Amino acid sequence: MSDLHDDLPELHRPLAVERIGGAGRDQLVQADAAECAALARRMGIPAVLGLSCRFHLTLEPRGVVLAEGELDARLVRVCVVSLEEFEAVVAERFRVRFVPEADVAEQEDEEDDAVLDPESDDEIPYRGGTIDLGEAAAEQLALVLDPYPRRPDATLPDAATEAAESPFAALARLKRLE
């Protein structure tokens, strides 16, 4: 039998847009141990030791919510050079806009041929008058993860000392014998 919450993200922090108010709202999202373990599985890393994200939310016209966030996370990563685990720290500022789902679909119809601005804020569609700050923090973590993590003290082996004989070296020797 399936659990009702199987489709919820690993870090679920819903907030009703109506609770933001005209002056804005500050909101803190912190992951507990079970959420950290689930996030580590999702990200494909050995461990998330801790994650917190501070948001400042501002309500804009048409139900758009500007979210300015500060993500802090402690992770265990595997070094691509030594294959050893090491602790890494992520500290990242970001901005996203939560946009009502109907407005996103409308914009996509209008902007089929438009050029995307890489400097513009990412837009996250929402429905039902509720945004998910936990999922926004998890997505931001996924975006900032280094795909090739290295320990700070990791050094590549010297190519000259470990250079293997070229597969074409045998051909060169044969050519010289002729």
PDB file of C-alpha atoms in Angstrom:
ATOM      1  CA  MET A   1       0.000   0.000   0.000  1.00  0.00           C
ATOM      2  CA  SER A   2       1.327   3.435  -0.967  1.00  0.00           C
ATOM      3  CA  ASP A   3       1.868   6.174   1.566  1.00  0.00           C
ATOM      4  CA  LEU A   4       0.010   9.437   0.926  1.00  0.00           C
ATOM      5  CA  HIS A   5       3.266  11.369   1.232  1.00  0.00           C
ATOM      6  CA  ASP A   6       5.316   9.321  -1.258  1.00  0.00           C
ATOM      7  CA  ASP A   7       5.110  12.080  -3.853  1.00  0.00           C
ATOM      8  CA  LEU A   8       6.303  14.835  -1.502  1.00  0.00           C
ATOM      9  CA  PRO A   9       9.848  16.147  -1.973  1.00  0.00           C
ATOM     10  CA  GLU A  10      12.568  15.205   0.517  1.00  0.00           C
ATOM     11  CA  LEU A  11      12.490  18.683   2.060  1.00  0.00           C
ATOM     12  CA  HIS A  12       8.877  19.881   2.050  1.00  0.00           C
ATOM     13  CA  ARG A  13       8.167  23.316   3.559  1.00  0.00           C
ATOM     14  CA  PRO A  14       4.892  24.647   2.163  1.00  0.00           C
ATOM     15  CA  LEU A  15       3.939  28.267   2.758  1.00  0.00           C
ATOM     16  CA  ALA A  16       0.657  29.888   1.777  1.00  0.00           C
ATOM     17  CA  VAL A  17       1.340  32.955  -0.369  1.00  0.00           C
ATOM     18  CA  GLU A  18      -1.339  34.882   1.554  1.00  0.00           C
ATOM     19  CA  ARG A  19       0.856  34.629   4.699  1.00  0.00           C
ATOM     20  CA  ILE A  20       3.656  36.694   3.146  1.00  0.00           C
ATOM     21  CA  GLY A  21       1.967  40.067   3.527  1.00  0.00           C
ATOM     22  CA  GLY A  22       2.820  43.478   2.122  1.00  0.00           C
ATOM     23  CA  ALA A  23       5.961  43.968   4.220  1.00  0.00           C
ATOM     24  CA  GLY A  24       7.439  40.641   3.144  1.00  0.00           C
ATOM     25  CA  ARG A  25       8.415  37.735   5.331  1.00  0.00           C
ATOM     26  CA  ASP A  26      11.593  36.063   6.547  1.00  0.00           C
ATOM     27  CA  GLN A  27      11.504  32.288   6.688  1.00  0.00           C
ATOM     28  CA  LEU A  28      14.095  29.735   7.802  1.00  0.00           C
ATOM     29  CA  VAL A  29      14.198  26.207   6.381  1.00  0.00           C
ATOM     30  CA  GLN A  30      16.326  23.626   8.203  1.00  0.00           C
ATOM     31  CA  ALA A  31      16.613  19.957   7.302  1.00  0.00           C
ATOM     32  CA  ASP A  32      16.414  17.337  10.048  1.00  0.00           C
ATOM     33  CA  ALA A  33      18.522  14.148  10.010  1.00  0.00           C
ATOM     34  CA  ALA A  34      16.002  12.099   7.996  1.00  0.00           C
ATOM     35  CA  GLU A  35      15.616  14.891   5.431  1.00  0.00           C
ATOM     36  CA  CYS A  36      19.415  15.221   5.150  1.00  0.00           C
ATOM     37  CA  ALA A  37      19.697  11.479   4.469  1.00  0.00           C
ATOM     38  CA  ALA A  38      16.952  11.664   1.824  1.00  0.00           C
ATOM     39  CA  LEU A  39      18.619  14.678   0.179  1.00  0.00           C
ATOM     40  CA  ALA A  40      21.961  12.829   0.065  1.00  0.00           C
ATOM     41  CA  ARG A  41      20.277   9.927  -1.753  1.00  0.00           C
ATOM     42  CA  ARG A  42      18.614  12.342  -4.180  1.00  0.00           C
ATOM     43  CA  MET A  43      21.889  14.181  -4.887  1.00  0.00           C
ATOM     44  CA  GLY A  44      23.905  10.962  -5.174  1.00  0.00           C
ATOM     45  CA  ILE A  45      26.427  11.980  -2.518  1.00  0.00           C
ATOM     46  CA  PRO A  46      27.571  10.122   0.631  1.00  0.00           C
ATOM     47  CA  ALA A  47      25.929  12.493   3.128  1.00  0.00           C
ATOM     48  CA  VAL A  48      24.311  15.832   3.806  1.00  0.00           C
ATOM     49  CA  LEU A  49      25.465  16.691   7.326  1.00  0.00           C
ATOM     50  CA  GLY A  50      23.303  19.786   7.622  1.00  0.00           C
ATOM     51  CA  LEU A  51      21.310  22.188   5.484  1.00  0.00           C
ATOM     52  CA  SER A  52      19.676  25.499   6.245  1.00  0.00           C
ATOM     53  CA  CYS A  53      18.305  28.197   4.014  1.00  0.00           C
ATOM     54  CA  ARG A  54      17.151  31.672   5.011  1.00  0.00           C
ATOM     55  CA  PHE A  55      14.590  33.250   2.720  1.00  0.00           C
ATOM     56  CA  HIS A  56      13.363  36.813   2.456  1.00  0.00           C
ATOM     57  CA  LEU A  57      10.063  36.735   0.583  1.00  0.00           C
ATOM     58  CA  THR A  58       8.433  39.687  -1.156  1.00  0.00           C
ATOM     59  CA  LEU A  59       4.991  39.590  -2.723  1.00  0.00           C
ATOM     60  CA  GLU A  60       4.883  41.104  -6.220  1.00  0.00           C
ATOM     61  CA  PRO A  61       1.904  41.813  -8.510  1.00  0.00           C
ATOM     62  CA  ARG A  62      -0.148  38.914  -9.937  1.00  0.00           C
ATOM     63  CA  GLY A  63       0.770  36.544  -7.099  1.00  0.00           C
ATOM     64  CA  VAL A  64       4.469  36.411  -7.956  1.00  0.00           C
ATOM     65  CA  VAL A  65       6.762  35.861  -4.958  1.00  0.00           C
ATOM     66  CA  LEU A  66      10.388  37.020  -5.080  1.00  0.00           C
ATOM     67  CA  ALA A  67      12.507  34.773  -2.859  1.00  0.00           C
ATOM     68  CA  GLU A  68      16.025  35.860  -1.940  1.00  0.00           C
ATOM     69  CA  GLY A  69      17.804  32.972  -0.278  1.00  0.00           C
ATOM     70  CA  GLU A  70      21.018  32.167   1.558  1.00  0.00           C
ATOM     71  CA  LEU A  71      21.797  28.457   1.417  1.00  0.00           C
ATOM     72  CA  ASP A  72      24.286  26.892   3.831  1.00  0.00           C
ATOM     73  CA  ALA A  73      25.079  23.179   3.732  1.00  0.00           C
ATOM     74  CA  ARG A  74      27.700  20.769   5.037  1.00  0.00           C
ATOM     75  CA  LEU A  75      28.204  17.770   2.784  1.00  0.00           C
ATOM     76  CA  VAL A  76      30.348  14.677   2.455  1.00  0.00           C
ATOM     77  CA  ARG A  77      31.702  14.384  -1.089  1.00  0.00           C
ATOM     78  CA  VAL A  78      34.023  11.955  -2.868  1.00  0.00           C
ATOM     79  CA  CYS A  79      37.189  13.472  -4.338  1.00  0.00           C
ATOM     80  CA  VAL A  80      37.527  12.765  -8.077  1.00  0.00           C
ATOM     81  CA  VAL A  81      41.324  12.597  -7.742  1.00  0.00           C
ATOM     82  CA  SER A  82      41.866  10.427  -4.651  1.00  0.00           C
ATOM     83  CA  LEU A  83      38.391   8.821  -4.361  1.00  0.00           C
ATOM     84  CA  GLU A  84      38.477   9.686  -0.650  1.00  0.00           C
ATOM     85  CA  GLU A  85      35.524  11.197   1.167  1.00  0.00           C
ATOM     86  CA  PHE A  86      35.880  14.729   2.496  1.00  0.00           C
ATOM     87  CA  GLU A  87      33.667  17.362   4.073  1.00  0.00           C
ATOM     88  CA  ALA A  88      32.619  20.276   1.871  1.00  0.00           C
ATOM     89  CA  VAL A  89      30.783  23.463   2.736  1.00  0.00           C
ATOM     90  CA  VAL A  90      28.315  25.221   0.454  1.00  0.00           C
ATOM     91  CA  ALA A  91      27.369  28.861   1.049  1.00  0.00           C
ATOM     92  CA  GLU A  92      25.349  30.374  -1.765  1.00  0.00           C
ATOM     93  CA  ARG A  93      23.065  33.374  -2.286  1.00  0.00           C
ATOM     94  CA  PHE A  94      20.325  33.094  -4.891  1.00  0.00           C
ATOM     95  CA  ARG A  95      17.087  34.618  -6.168  1.00  0.00           C
ATOM     96  CA  VAL A  96      14.085  32.832  -7.591  1.00  0.00           C
ATOM     97  CA  ARG A  97      10.553  33.873  -8.441  1.00  0.00           C
ATOM     98  CA  PHE A  98       7.564  31.709  -7.586  1.00  0.00           C
ATOM     99  CA  VAL A  99       5.019  32.291 -10.346  1.00  0.00           C
ATOM    100  CA  PRO A 100       1.410  31.033 -10.471  1.00  0.00           C
ATOM    101  CA  GLU A 101       1.291  28.022 -12.784  1.00  0.00           C
ATOM    102  CA  ALA A 102      -1.292  29.658 -15.089  1.00  0.00           C
ATOM    103  CA  ASP A 103       1.032  32.638 -15.660  1.00  0.00           C
ATOM    104  CA  VAL A 104       3.964  30.357 -16.526  1.00  0.00           C
ATOM    105  CA  ALA A 105       1.916  28.541 -19.183  1.00  0.00           C
ATOM    106  CA  GLU A 106       0.755  31.897 -20.583  1.00  0.00           C
ATOM    107  CA  GLN A 107       4.347  33.206 -20.772  1.00  0.00           C
ATOM    108  CA  GLU A 108       5.535  30.036 -22.518  1.00  0.00           C
ATOM    109  CA  ASP A 109       2.895  30.512 -25.225  1.00  0.00           C
ATOM    110  CA  GLU A 110       3.963  34.145 -25.764  1.00  0.00           C
ATOM    111  CA  GLU A 111       7.727  33.521 -25.662  1.00  0.00           C
ATOM    112  CA  ASP A 112       8.188  30.474 -27.893  1.00  0.00           C
ATOM    113  CA  ASP A 113      10.807  32.288 -29.982  1.00  0.00           C
ATOM    114  CA  ALA A 114      12.116  34.592 -27.247  1.00  0.00           C
ATOM    115  CA  VAL A 115      15.768  34.600 -26.227  1.00  0.00           C
ATOM    116  CA  LEU A 116      16.314  33.663 -22.588  1.00  0.00           C
ATOM    117  CA  ASP A 117      18.249  36.078 -20.412  1.00  0.00           C
ATOM    118  CA  PRO A 118      20.836  34.130 -18.380  1.00  0.00           C
ATOM    119  CA  GLU A 119      20.839  36.905 -15.763  1.00  0.00           C
ATOM    120  CA  SER A 120      17.104  36.726 -15.077  1.00  0.00           C
ATOM    121  CA  ASP A 121      15.754  35.026 -11.967  1.00  0.00           C
ATOM    122  CA  ASP A 122      14.718  31.397 -12.274  1.00  0.00           C
ATOM    123  CA  GLU A 123      10.961  30.931 -12.137  1.00  0.00           C
ATOM    124  CA  ILE A 124       9.331  28.158 -10.150  1.00  0.00           C
ATOM    125  CA  PRO A 125       5.670  27.518 -10.940  1.00  0.00           C
ATOM    126  CA  TYR A 126       3.258  26.955  -8.053  1.00  0.00           C
ATOM    127  CA  ARG A 127      -0.408  26.096  -7.757  1.00  0.00           C
ATOM    128  CA  GLY A 128      -3.058  26.273  -5.114  1.00  0.00           C
ATOM    129  CA  GLY A 129      -1.711  29.431  -3.497  1.00  0.00           C
ATOM    130  CA  THR A 130       1.174  27.551  -1.817  1.00  0.00           C
ATOM    131  CA  ILE A 131       4.917  27.688  -2.506  1.00  0.00           C
ATOM    132  CA  ASP A 132       7.417  25.051  -1.339  1.00  0.00           C
ATOM    133  CA  LEU A 133      10.514  26.660   0.158  1.00  0.00           C
ATOM    134  CA  GLY A 134      12.071  23.304   1.047  1.00  0.00           C
ATOM    135  CA  GLU A 135      12.012  22.087  -2.536  1.00  0.00           C
ATOM    136  CA  ALA A 136      13.436  25.440  -3.695  1.00  0.00           C
ATOM    137  CA  ALA A 137      16.352  25.001  -1.260  1.00  0.00           C
ATOM    138  CA  ALA A 138      16.915  21.401  -2.427  1.00  0.00           C
ATOM    139  CA  GLU A 139      16.887  22.447  -6.084  1.00  0.00           C
ATOM    140  CA  GLN A 140      19.377  25.219  -5.369  1.00  0.00           C
ATOM    141  CA  LEU A 141      21.679  22.739  -3.634  1.00  0.00           C
ATOM    142  CA  ALA A 142      21.527  20.497  -6.707  1.00  0.00           C
ATOM    143  CA  LEU A 143      22.429  23.450  -8.936  1.00  0.00           C
ATOM    144  CA  VAL A 144      25.514  24.478  -6.961  1.00  0.00           C
ATOM    145  CA  LEU A 145      27.012  21.017  -6.393  1.00  0.00           C
ATOM    146  CA  ASP A 146      30.425  20.723  -8.014  1.00  0.00           C
ATOM    147  CA  PRO A 147      30.206  17.831 -10.494  1.00  0.00           C
ATOM    148  CA  TYR A 148      33.934  17.126  -9.989  1.00  0.00           C
ATOM    149  CA  PRO A 149      34.612  17.679  -6.281  1.00  0.00           C
ATOM    150  CA  ARG A 150      38.226  17.748  -5.105  1.00  0.00           C
ATOM    151  CA  ARG A 151      39.705  17.711  -1.659  1.00  0.00           C
ATOM    152  CA  PRO A 152      41.498  20.999  -1.028  1.00  0.00           C
ATOM    153  CA  ASP A 153      44.831  19.132  -0.761  1.00  0.00           C
ATOM    154  CA  ALA A 154      44.272  16.810  -3.751  1.00  0.00           C
ATOM    155  CA  THR A 155      46.909  16.876  -6.466  1.00  0.00           C
ATOM    156  CA  LEU A 156      46.892  15.124  -9.794  1.00  0.00           C
ATOM    157  CA  PRO A 157      49.687  12.597 -10.321  1.00  0.00           C
ATOM    158  CA  ASP A 158      52.530  13.822 -12.490  1.00  0.00           C
ATOM    159  CA  ALA A 159      51.722  12.712 -16.031  1.00  0.00           C
ATOM    160  CA  ALA A 160      55.404  12.164 -16.910  1.00  0.00           C
ATOM    161  CA  THR A 161      55.996   9.637 -14.127  1.00  0.00           C
ATOM    162  CA  GLU A 162      52.910   7.602 -14.909  1.00  0.00           C
ATOM    163  CA  ALA A 163      52.944   7.842 -18.695  1.00  0.00           C
ATOM    164  CA  ALA A 164      52.248   4.441 -20.167  1.00  0.00           C
ATOM    165  CA  GLU A 165      53.806   3.340 -23.421  1.00  0.00           C
ATOM    166  CA  SER A 166      51.711   4.529 -26.324  1.00  0.00           C
ATOM    167  CA  PRO A 167      49.864   1.785 -28.195  1.00  0.00           C
ATOM    168  CA  PHE A 168      51.494   3.141 -31.346  1.00  0.00           C
ATOM    169  CA  ALA A 169      55.015   2.690 -29.955  1.00  0.00           C
ATOM    170  CA  ALA A 170      55.032  -0.950 -31.066  1.00  0.00           C
ATOM    171  CA  LEU A 171      54.107   0.131 -34.594  1.00  0.00           C
ATOM    172  CA  ALA A 172      56.917   2.676 -34.593  1.00  0.00           C
ATOM    173  CA  ARG A 173      59.420  -0.043 -33.609  1.00  0.00           C
ATOM    174  CA  LEU A 174      58.166  -2.286 -36.410  1.00  0.00           C
ATOM    175  CA  LYS A 175      58.553   0.524 -38.922  1.00  0.00           C
ATOM    176  CA  ARG A 176      62.170   1.100 -37.837  1.00  0.00           C
ATOM    177  CA  LEU A 177      62.963  -2.596 -38.297  1.00  0.00           C
ATOM    178  CA  GLU A 178      61.927  -2.520 -41.960  1.00  0.00           C
TER     179      GLU A 178
END
